[in-house]
Amino acid sequence: MMLSFLKPFLPKPKVRSLAALQQFLEDEAAYLAQRSVVEFVRNELGSLSAQAFADPRFQVKMTVSRWDGFAAILADMIGLAHAHLLAAGTPRAALDTYFGDLYAAILARHPTPDHRPQGWDPDVAALRTRLATRAVGPVDPQADATVTGSMIFDTLPFIPRDPVESRMVLSHAFAFGLIAFNDRLRRLLVVGALGDELVAPRP
């Protein structure tokens, strides 16, 4: 239990391979989506949160927020990793293809949620377009996460007391998390090794 609590604060190894990058992105997205949505809901419901989380109907609705939050923040994180490697000189065509395929592969690793009978194809197509059309240069993680937080707010299983204020609070939670993630990317990505592996001929 204690190790689980300390996990976010433990030193993380450098990300030197594409396999490590995939695991890093998936873990970070799952953690931020789960923490942001669940903490926000618990704070909003206060003393009623235990009763709500014990209700299977509420849990079904929460699953929508968790999955959509995971998919959306994963797309934001992939966009940031793409920008870091692009700035390092990795060919854009290779990056666009790799990260679009990676997004699809990570989502496909999990059972398709019941509320997504069409699967994740629209989300994957949207990310491919986003990567291909985004200008070269610094990206704004806060702007990306604000959009994501607002979108996830609309999936919540209840209407908060103050929707305007609560939407802003949830958006800020995602923004703070994504800004911190971007800082970790700067420290941990070994862009040279990742770029070399990305363009290396496949066996």
Coordinates of C-alpha atoms in Angstrom, one line a residue, residues 19-186:
A19 CA 8.9 0.1 -25.7
A20 CA 9.7 2.2 -22.6
L21 CA 8.0 5.2 -24.2
Q22 CA 4.8 3.3 -24.8
Q23 CA 4.7 2.0 -21.2
F24 CA 5.5 5.5 -19.8
L25 CA 2.7 7.2 -21.8
E26 CA 0.1 4.5 -20.9
D27 CA 1.0 4.6 -17.2
E28 CA 1.0 8.4 -16.9
A29 CA -2.3 8.7 -18.8
A30 CA -4.0 6.1 -16.6
Y31 CA -2.8 7.7 -13.4
L32 CA -3.7 11.3 -14.3
A33 CA -7.2 10.4 -15.6
Q34 CA -8.0 8.2 -12.6
R35 CA -6.7 10.6 -10.1
S36 CA -8.2 13.7 -11.6
V37 CA -11.7 12.3 -12.1
V38 CA -12.0 10.3 -8.9
E39 CA -10.6 13.1 -6.7
F40 CA -12.8 15.7 -8.3
V41 CA -16.0 13.5 -7.8
R42 CA -15.1 12.7 -4.2
N43 CA -14.6 16.4 -3.4
E44 CA -17.8 17.4 -5.1
L45 CA -19.9 14.8 -3.4
G46 CA -18.3 15.1 0.0
S47 CA -20.0 12.9 2.6
L48 CA -22.2 11.4 -0.1
S49 CA -19.3 10.0 -2.1
A50 CA -19.1 6.6 -0.3
Q51 CA -22.7 6.0 -1.0
A52 CA -22.4 7.0 -4.6
F53 CA -19.4 4.9 -5.3
A54 CA -21.2 1.9 -3.8
D55 CA -24.0 2.2 -6.3
P56 CA -23.5 0.0 -9.4
R57 CA -25.4 2.5 -11.5
F58 CA -23.1 5.3 -10.5
Q59 CA -20.0 3.1 -11.2
V60 CA -21.3 2.4 -14.7
K61 CA -21.5 6.2 -15.3
M62 CA -18.1 6.8 -13.7
T63 CA -16.6 4.2 -16.1
V64 CA -17.5 6.5 -19.0
S65 CA -15.6 9.5 -17.4
R66 CA -12.6 7.3 -16.6
W67 CA -12.3 5.8 -20.1
D68 CA -12.9 9.0 -22.0
G69 CA -10.5 10.8 -19.6
F70 CA -7.9 8.2 -20.2
A71 CA -8.2 8.3 -24.0
A72 CA -8.3 12.1 -24.1
I73 CA -5.3 12.7 -21.8
L74 CA -3.3 10.0 -23.6
A75 CA -3.8 11.8 -26.8
D76 CA -2.6 15.0 -25.1
M77 CA 0.5 13.3 -23.8
I78 CA 1.2 11.7 -27.2
G79 CA 1.0 15.2 -28.7
L80 CA 3.6 16.5 -26.2
A81 CA 6.0 13.5 -26.8
H82 CA 5.5 14.0 -30.6
A83 CA 6.5 17.7 -30.2
H84 CA 9.6 16.9 -28.2
L85 CA 10.9 14.4 -30.8
L86 CA 9.9 16.7 -33.7
A87 CA 11.9 19.6 -32.2
A88 CA 14.9 17.2 -31.9
G89 CA 14.8 16.7 -35.7
T90 CA 13.1 13.4 -36.0
P91 CA 11.3 13.2 -39.4
R92 CA 7.7 14.3 -39.1
A93 CA 6.3 11.6 -41.4
A94 CA 7.8 8.9 -39.2
L95 CA 6.6 10.5 -36.0
D96 CA 3.0 11.1 -37.3
T97 CA 2.7 7.4 -38.3
Y98 CA 4.3 6.0 -35.2
F99 CA 2.4 8.0 -32.7
G100 CA -1.0 7.5 -34.5
D101 CA -0.3 3.8 -34.5
L102 CA 0.8 3.8 -30.9
Y103 CA -2.4 5.5 -29.8
A104 CA -4.5 2.9 -31.6
A105 CA -2.4 0.1 -30.1
I106 CA -2.6 1.3 -26.5
L107 CA -6.4 1.7 -26.7
A108 CA -6.7 -1.7 -28.4
R109 CA -4.9 -3.3 -25.5
H110 CA -8.0 -2.8 -23.3
P111 CA -11.5 -4.2 -23.7
T112 CA -13.7 -1.8 -25.6
P113 CA -16.0 0.0 -23.1
D114 CA -19.7 -0.6 -23.4
H115 CA -20.4 3.1 -24.2
R116 CA -18.0 2.9 -27.2
P117 CA -19.6 0.4 -29.5
Q118 CA -17.9 2.0 -32.4
G119 CA -14.5 1.5 -30.7
W120 CA -11.9 4.2 -30.7
D121 CA -11.5 4.7 -34.5
P122 CA -12.9 8.3 -34.4
D123 CA -10.5 9.3 -31.6
V124 CA -7.5 7.7 -33.5
A125 CA -8.4 9.5 -36.7
A126 CA -8.7 12.8 -34.8
L127 CA -5.3 12.4 -33.2
R128 CA -3.7 11.5 -36.6
T129 CA -5.1 14.8 -38.0
R130 CA -4.0 16.7 -35.0
L131 CA -0.4 15.5 -35.2
A132 CA -0.2 16.0 -39.0
T133 CA -1.5 19.6 -38.9
R134 CA 0.0 21.0 -35.7
A135 CA 2.6 23.6 -36.3
V136 CA 6.3 22.8 -35.5
G137 CA 7.4 24.5 -32.2
P138 CA 6.4 24.6 -28.5
V139 CA 3.0 23.3 -27.5
D140 CA 0.8 24.5 -24.7
P141 CA 0.0 21.6 -22.4
Q142 CA -2.4 23.8 -20.3
A143 CA -4.5 24.7 -23.4
D144 CA -4.7 21.0 -24.4
A145 CA -5.7 19.9 -20.9
T146 CA -8.2 22.6 -20.4
V147 CA -10.1 21.3 -23.5
T148 CA -9.8 17.8 -22.2
G149 CA -11.0 18.7 -18.7
S150 CA -14.0 20.5 -20.0
M151 CA -14.9 17.6 -22.3
I152 CA -14.6 15.1 -19.4
F153 CA -16.8 17.4 -17.2
D154 CA -19.6 16.8 -19.6
T155 CA -19.4 13.0 -19.0
L156 CA -19.8 13.2 -15.2
P157 CA -22.5 11.1 -13.6
F158 CA -24.1 14.0 -11.8
I159 CA -24.5 17.8 -12.1
P160 CA -22.3 19.7 -9.7
R161 CA -23.7 22.5 -7.6
D162 CA -21.8 25.2 -9.5
P163 CA -21.2 23.9 -13.0
V164 CA -19.1 26.9 -14.1
E165 CA -16.8 26.8 -11.2
S166 CA -16.6 23.0 -11.1
R167 CA -15.8 22.8 -14.9
M168 CA -12.9 25.1 -14.2
V169 CA -11.7 23.1 -11.3
L170 CA -11.6 19.9 -13.2
S171 CA -10.0 21.5 -16.2
H172 CA -7.3 22.9 -13.9
A173 CA -6.7 19.5 -12.4
F174 CA -5.9 18.1 -15.8
A175 CA -3.9 21.1 -16.8
F176 CA -1.6 20.9 -13.7
G177 CA -1.1 17.2 -14.3
L178 CA -0.3 17.7 -17.9
I179 CA 2.2 20.5 -17.2
A180 CA 3.9 18.3 -14.7
F181 CA 4.0 15.5 -17.2
N182 CA 5.6 17.7 -19.8
D183 CA 8.3 18.7 -17.4
R184 CA 9.0 15.0 -16.8
L185 CA 9.2 14.5 -20.6
R186 CA 11.9 17.1 -20.8

